[in-house]
Short mmCIF file of C-alpha atoms in Angstrom, two decimals:
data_model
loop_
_atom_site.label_atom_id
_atom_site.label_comp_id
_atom_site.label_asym_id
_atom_site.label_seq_id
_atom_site.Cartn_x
_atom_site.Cartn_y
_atom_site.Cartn_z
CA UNK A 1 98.72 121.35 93.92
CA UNK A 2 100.75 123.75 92.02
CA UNK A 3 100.00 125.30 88.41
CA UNK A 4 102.12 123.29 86.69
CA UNK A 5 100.59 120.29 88.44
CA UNK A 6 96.97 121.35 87.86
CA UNK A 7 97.38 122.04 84.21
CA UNK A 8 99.23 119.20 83.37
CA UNK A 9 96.59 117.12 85.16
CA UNK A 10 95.86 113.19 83.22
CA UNK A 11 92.75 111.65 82.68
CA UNK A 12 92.83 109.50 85.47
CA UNK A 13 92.85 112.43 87.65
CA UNK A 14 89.55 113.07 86.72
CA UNK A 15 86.00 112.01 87.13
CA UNK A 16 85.43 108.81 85.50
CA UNK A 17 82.39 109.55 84.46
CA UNK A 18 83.70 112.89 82.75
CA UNK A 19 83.66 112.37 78.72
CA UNK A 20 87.23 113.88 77.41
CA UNK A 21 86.58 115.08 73.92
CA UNK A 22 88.15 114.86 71.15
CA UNK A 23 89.23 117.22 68.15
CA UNK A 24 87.16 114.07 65.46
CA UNK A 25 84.23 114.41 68.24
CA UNK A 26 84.34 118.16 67.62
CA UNK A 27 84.49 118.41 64.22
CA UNK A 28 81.40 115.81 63.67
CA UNK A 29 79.31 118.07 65.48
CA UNK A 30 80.28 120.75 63.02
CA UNK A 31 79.51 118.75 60.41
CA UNK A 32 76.13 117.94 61.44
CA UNK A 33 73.16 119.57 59.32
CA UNK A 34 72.50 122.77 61.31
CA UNK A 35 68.87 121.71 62.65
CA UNK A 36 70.50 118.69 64.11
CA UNK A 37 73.47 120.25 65.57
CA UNK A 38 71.01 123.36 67.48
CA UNK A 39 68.58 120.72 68.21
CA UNK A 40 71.13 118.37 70.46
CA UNK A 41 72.14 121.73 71.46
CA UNK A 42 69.32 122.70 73.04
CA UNK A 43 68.74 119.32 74.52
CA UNK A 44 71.97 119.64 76.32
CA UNK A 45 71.35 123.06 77.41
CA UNK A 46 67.50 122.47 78.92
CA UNK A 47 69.18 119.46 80.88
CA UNK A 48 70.81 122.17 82.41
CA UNK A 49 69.67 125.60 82.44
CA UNK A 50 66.43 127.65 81.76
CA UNK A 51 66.16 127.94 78.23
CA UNK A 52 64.98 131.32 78.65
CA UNK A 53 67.23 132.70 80.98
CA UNK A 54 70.02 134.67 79.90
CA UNK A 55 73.18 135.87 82.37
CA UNK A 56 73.75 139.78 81.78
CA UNK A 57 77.30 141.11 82.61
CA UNK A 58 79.06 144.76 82.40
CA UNK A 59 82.51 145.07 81.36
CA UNK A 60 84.24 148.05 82.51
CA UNK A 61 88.23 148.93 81.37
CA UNK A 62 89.91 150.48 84.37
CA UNK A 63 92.83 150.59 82.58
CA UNK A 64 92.94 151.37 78.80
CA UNK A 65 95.87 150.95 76.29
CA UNK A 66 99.81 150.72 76.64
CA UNK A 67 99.37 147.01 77.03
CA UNK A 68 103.68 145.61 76.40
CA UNK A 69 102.08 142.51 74.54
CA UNK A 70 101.27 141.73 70.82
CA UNK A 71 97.98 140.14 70.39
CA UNK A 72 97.22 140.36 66.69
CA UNK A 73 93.63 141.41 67.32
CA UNK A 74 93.77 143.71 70.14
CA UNK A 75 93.75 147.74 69.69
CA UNK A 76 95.45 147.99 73.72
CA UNK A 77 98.73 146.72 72.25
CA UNK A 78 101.29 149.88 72.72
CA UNK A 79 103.15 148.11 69.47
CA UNK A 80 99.66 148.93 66.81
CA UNK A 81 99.08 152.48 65.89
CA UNK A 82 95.20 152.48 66.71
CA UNK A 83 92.34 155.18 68.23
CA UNK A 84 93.08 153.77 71.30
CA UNK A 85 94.64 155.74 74.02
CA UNK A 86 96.56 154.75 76.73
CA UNK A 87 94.57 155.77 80.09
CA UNK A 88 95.89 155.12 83.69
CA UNK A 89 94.17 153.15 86.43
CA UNK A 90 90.49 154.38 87.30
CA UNK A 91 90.12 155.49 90.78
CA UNK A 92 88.04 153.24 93.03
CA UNK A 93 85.30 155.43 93.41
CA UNK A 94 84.55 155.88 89.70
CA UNK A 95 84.60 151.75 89.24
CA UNK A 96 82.46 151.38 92.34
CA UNK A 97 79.57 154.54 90.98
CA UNK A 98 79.85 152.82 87.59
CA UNK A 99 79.16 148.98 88.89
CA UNK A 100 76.23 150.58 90.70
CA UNK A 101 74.89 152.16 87.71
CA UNK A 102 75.07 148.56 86.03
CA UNK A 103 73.32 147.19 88.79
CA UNK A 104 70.67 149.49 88.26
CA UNK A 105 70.25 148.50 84.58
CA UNK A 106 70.12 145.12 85.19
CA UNK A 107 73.83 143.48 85.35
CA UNK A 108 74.12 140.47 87.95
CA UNK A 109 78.33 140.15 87.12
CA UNK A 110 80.68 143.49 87.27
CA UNK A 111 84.11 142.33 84.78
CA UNK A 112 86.89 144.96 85.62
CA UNK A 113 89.72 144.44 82.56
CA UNK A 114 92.90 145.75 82.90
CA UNK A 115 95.41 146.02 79.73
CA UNK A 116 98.81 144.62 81.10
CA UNK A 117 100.53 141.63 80.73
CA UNK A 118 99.92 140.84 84.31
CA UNK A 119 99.29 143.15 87.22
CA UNK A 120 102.62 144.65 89.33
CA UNK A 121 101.71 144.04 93.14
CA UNK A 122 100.84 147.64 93.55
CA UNK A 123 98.37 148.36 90.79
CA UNK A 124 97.20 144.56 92.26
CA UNK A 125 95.80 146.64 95.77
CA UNK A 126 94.53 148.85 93.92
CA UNK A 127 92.10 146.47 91.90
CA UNK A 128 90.97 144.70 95.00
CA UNK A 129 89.89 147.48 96.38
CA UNK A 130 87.73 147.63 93.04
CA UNK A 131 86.86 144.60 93.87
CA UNK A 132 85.66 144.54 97.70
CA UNK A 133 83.87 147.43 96.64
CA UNK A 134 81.72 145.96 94.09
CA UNK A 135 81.29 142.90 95.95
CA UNK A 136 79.85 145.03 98.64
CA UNK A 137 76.99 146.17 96.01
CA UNK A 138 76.16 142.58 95.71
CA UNK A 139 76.70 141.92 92.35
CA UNK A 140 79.05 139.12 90.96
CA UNK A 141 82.67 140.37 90.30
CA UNK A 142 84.98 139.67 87.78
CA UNK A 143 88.72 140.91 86.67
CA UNK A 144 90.78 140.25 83.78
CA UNK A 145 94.26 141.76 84.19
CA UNK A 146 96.61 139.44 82.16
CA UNK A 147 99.09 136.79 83.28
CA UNK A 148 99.51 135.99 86.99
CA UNK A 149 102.08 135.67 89.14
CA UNK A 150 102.10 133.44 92.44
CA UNK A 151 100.35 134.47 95.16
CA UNK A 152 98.03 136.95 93.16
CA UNK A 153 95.35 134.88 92.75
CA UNK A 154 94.85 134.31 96.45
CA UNK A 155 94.94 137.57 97.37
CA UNK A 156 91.77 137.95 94.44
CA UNK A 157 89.89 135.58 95.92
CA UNK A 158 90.51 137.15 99.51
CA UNK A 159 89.05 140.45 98.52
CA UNK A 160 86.11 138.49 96.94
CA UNK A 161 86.61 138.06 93.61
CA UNK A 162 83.95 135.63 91.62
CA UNK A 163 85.47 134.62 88.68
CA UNK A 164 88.98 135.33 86.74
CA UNK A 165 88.67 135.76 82.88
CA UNK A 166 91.59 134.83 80.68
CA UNK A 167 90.74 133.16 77.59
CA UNK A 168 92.71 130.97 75.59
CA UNK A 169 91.84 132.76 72.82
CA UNK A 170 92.53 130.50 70.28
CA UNK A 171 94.33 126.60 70.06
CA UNK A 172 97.67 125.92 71.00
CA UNK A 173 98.42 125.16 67.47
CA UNK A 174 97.11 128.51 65.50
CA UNK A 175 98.09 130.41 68.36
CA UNK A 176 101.68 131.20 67.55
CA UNK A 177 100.18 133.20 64.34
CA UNK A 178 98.11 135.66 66.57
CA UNK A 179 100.53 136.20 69.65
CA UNK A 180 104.39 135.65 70.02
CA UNK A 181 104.76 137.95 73.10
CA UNK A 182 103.39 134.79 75.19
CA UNK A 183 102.65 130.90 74.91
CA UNK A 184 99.44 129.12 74.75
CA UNK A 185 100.76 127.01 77.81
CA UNK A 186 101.52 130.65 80.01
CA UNK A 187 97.57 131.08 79.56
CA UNK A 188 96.98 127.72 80.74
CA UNK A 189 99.47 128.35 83.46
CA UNK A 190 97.30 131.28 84.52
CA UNK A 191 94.33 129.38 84.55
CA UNK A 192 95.50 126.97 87.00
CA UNK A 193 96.39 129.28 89.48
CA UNK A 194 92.68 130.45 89.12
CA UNK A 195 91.64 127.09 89.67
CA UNK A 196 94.40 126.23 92.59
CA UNK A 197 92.92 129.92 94.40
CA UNK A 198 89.47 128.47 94.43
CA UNK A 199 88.08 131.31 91.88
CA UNK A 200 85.75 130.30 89.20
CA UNK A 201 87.47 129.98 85.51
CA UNK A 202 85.74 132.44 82.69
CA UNK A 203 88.09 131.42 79.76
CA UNK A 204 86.84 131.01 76.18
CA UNK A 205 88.43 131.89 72.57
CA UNK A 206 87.58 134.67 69.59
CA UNK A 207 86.11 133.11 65.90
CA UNK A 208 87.36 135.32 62.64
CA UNK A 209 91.14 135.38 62.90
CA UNK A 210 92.18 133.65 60.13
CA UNK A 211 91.92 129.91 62.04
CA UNK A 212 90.48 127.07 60.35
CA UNK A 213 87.32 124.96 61.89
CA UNK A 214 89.85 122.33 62.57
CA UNK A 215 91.44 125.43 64.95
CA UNK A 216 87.83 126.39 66.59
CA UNK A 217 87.59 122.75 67.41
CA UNK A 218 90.37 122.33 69.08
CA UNK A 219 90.21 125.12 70.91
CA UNK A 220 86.87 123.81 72.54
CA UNK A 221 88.42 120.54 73.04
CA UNK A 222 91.34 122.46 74.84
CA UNK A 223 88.70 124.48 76.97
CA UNK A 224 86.48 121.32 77.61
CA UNK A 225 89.08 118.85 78.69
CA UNK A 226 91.07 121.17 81.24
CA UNK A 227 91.08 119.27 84.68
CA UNK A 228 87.60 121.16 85.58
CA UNK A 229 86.00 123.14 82.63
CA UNK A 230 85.43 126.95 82.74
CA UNK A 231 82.51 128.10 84.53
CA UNK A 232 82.06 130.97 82.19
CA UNK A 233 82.80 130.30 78.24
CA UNK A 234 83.09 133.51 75.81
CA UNK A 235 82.81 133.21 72.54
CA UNK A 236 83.97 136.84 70.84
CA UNK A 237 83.61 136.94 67.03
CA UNK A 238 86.48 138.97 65.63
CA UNK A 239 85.89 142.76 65.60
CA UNK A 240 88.70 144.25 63.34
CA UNK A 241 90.16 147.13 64.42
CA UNK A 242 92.20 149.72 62.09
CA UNK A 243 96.02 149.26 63.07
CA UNK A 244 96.14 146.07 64.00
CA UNK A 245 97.73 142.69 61.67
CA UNK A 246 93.94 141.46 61.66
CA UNK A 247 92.32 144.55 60.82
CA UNK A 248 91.09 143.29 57.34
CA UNK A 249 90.26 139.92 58.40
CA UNK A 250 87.16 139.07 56.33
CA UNK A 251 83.96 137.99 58.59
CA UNK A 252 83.42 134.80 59.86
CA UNK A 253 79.54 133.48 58.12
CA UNK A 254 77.40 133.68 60.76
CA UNK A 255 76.02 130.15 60.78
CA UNK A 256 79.92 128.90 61.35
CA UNK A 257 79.84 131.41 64.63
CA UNK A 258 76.33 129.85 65.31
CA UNK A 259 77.69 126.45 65.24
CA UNK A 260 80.65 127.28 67.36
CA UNK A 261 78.23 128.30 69.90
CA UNK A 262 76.52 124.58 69.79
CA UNK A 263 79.34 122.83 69.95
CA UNK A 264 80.63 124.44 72.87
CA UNK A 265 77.55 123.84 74.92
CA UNK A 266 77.73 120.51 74.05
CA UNK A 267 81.24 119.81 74.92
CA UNK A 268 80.50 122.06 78.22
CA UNK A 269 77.17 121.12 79.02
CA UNK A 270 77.08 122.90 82.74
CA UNK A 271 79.11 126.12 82.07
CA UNK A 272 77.32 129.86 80.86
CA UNK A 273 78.18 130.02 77.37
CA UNK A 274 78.67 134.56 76.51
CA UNK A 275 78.21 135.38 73.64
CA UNK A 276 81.38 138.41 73.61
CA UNK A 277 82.63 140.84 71.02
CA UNK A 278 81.27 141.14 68.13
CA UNK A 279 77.87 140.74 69.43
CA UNK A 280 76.90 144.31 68.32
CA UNK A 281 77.22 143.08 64.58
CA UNK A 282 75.03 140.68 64.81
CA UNK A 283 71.20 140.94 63.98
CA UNK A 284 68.30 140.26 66.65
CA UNK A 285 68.05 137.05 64.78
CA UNK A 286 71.08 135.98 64.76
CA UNK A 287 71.53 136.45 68.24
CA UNK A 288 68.31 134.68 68.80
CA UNK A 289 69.71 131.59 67.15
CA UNK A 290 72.74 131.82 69.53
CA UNK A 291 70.16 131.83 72.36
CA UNK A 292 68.81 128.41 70.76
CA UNK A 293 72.50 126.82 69.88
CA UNK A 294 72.84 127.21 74.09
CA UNK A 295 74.25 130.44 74.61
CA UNK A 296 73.17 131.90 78.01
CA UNK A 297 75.35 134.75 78.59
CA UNK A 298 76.06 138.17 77.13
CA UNK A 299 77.63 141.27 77.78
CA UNK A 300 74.96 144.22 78.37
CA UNK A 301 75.74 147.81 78.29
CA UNK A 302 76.83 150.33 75.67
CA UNK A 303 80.74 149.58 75.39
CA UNK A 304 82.98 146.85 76.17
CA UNK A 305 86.87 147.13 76.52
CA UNK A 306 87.28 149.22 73.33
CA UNK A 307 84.63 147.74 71.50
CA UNK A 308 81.05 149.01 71.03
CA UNK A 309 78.00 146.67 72.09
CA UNK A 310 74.60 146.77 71.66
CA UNK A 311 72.78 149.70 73.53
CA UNK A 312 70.31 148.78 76.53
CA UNK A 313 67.03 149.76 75.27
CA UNK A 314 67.74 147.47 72.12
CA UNK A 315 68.85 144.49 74.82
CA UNK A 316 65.74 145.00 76.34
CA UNK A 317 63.44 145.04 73.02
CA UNK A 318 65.26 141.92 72.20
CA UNK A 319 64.35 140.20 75.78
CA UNK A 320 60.70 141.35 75.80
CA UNK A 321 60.19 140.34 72.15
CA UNK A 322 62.35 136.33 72.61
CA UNK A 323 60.28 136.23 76.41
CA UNK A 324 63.67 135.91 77.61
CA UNK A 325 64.38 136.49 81.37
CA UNK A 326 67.49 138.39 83.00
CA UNK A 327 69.11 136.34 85.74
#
């Protein structure tokens, strides 16, 4: 089955005991009083998961800045004047040491993010080597290097590779206002050659660029409905970054990221919801009412592709004082 195919797949290609939701569906969840919404939340979630386990992933960049495209968020983009500087490809080694060192902290998933708009065949060997390598430490591995071409994805899941992240970012209809550089439906493309490689889908959306809720729901619906949904979900919440068109983007309220949260574990019951950017904003109790809407991922370690994160010892203080267990 091709891309084209897979993404374009109909309802009747699916399970028939799959619910396809809808955009009304979505939005009544929102709408629900906020005790309601996290308590069918967490219903969902301990049908499901360990309510007290959370997933802990490392993000590394092995290759910072100069990025061609024009995501309205992103501080990579060679077309913003931002702090970010444009680095070349990390050496193997250096990926490999640091991948270990997350290990030894605690990390079960290794992401390795690249800024292009998809990786030239050469720099491609050269990330799965990155990836055999860290595969070889045992950990889970995981790239994000833009739009893919034919044949790429195979070769990622040859050398091992767990999961491919490329995120929708936001719905097909808001999402001319934050990128022009590419289509909504060349990120779905993506994602079904993902799919088509046998590599698992870790695709999700950022909350806080100027969309409405109308916008975050269909976005879920968009991630929820695709012919299998993503195995990993993550939700950023806008970090604005000086130089870029959203760099004085107000912040989202907290209880509208918190509902996001629940209605995407709702909609996809069986995937690892992250909570993403933005996370090192966000109080200890606010993060522990993420926990509770059904989020059962996060990113752990000190930075994230340009962004900070929480430190370590704080992660940890948080885990020991929620009884929360790494997995």
């Amino acid at each position: 089955m091709s891309a084209c195919s897979t993404a374009a797949a109909t309802p009747q290609s699916l399970s028939e005991s799959r619910h396809l939701w809808t955009v009304e569906e979505i939005l009544a969840l929102y709408d629900l009083p906020l005790m309601d919404l996290i308590w069918k939340a967490q219903t969902v979630h301990r049908k499901h998961f360990d309510a007290n386990a959370i997933q802990r992933s490392t993000l590394l960049s092995v290759k910072t800045g100069g990025c061609s495209e024009d995501c309205g968020y992103c501080s990579q983009s060679a077309r913003y004047q931002t702090e970010t500087e444009r680095e070349r490809l990390m050496p193997v080694d250096e990926v490999v040491a640091a991948a270990q060192a997350a290990k030894a902290k605690g990390a079960s998933r290794f992401c390795m993010g690249a800024a292009w708009r998809g990786p030239k065949d050469g720099d491609l060997d050269h990330v799965l080597e990155m990836v055999r390598g860290v595969k070889a430490l045992g950990m889970q591995t995981c790239v994000t290097l833009g739009m893919l071409k034919d044949g790429q994805a195979s070769k990622l899941k040859e050398a091992g590779l767990d999961y491919y992240n490329h995120n929708l970012d936001t719905d097909k209809e808001f999402y001319g206002q934050v990128i022009k550089s590419h289509t909504h439906d060349d990120r779905i493309d993506t994602l079904g050659q993902v799919r088509d490689a046998g590599i698992n889908v870790c695709s999700g959306g950022i909350i806080g660029m100027g969309e409405s809720r109308k916008n975050r729901a269909a976005l879920i619906v968009q991630l929820a409905n695709l012919p299998k949904a993503p195995e990993s979900v993550p939700i950023n919440n806008l970090v604005p970054i000086p130089g870029t068109p959203m760099a004085d983007n107000p912040r989202l309220d907290p209880f509208e990221f918190v509902r996001t949260i629940a209605a995407a574990r709702i909609a996809m019951p069986t995937s690892w919801v992250r909570l993403s950017a933005g996370r090192q904003e966000m109080s200890d109790e606010l993060q522990a009412l993420c926990f509770l809407a059904g989020a059962n991922s996060m990113f752990y370690g000190e930075r994230l592709l340009t962004t900070g994160n929480p430190d370590v010892d704080r992660d940890d203080q948080l885990f020991a004082r929620l009884g929360l267990t790494a997995v």
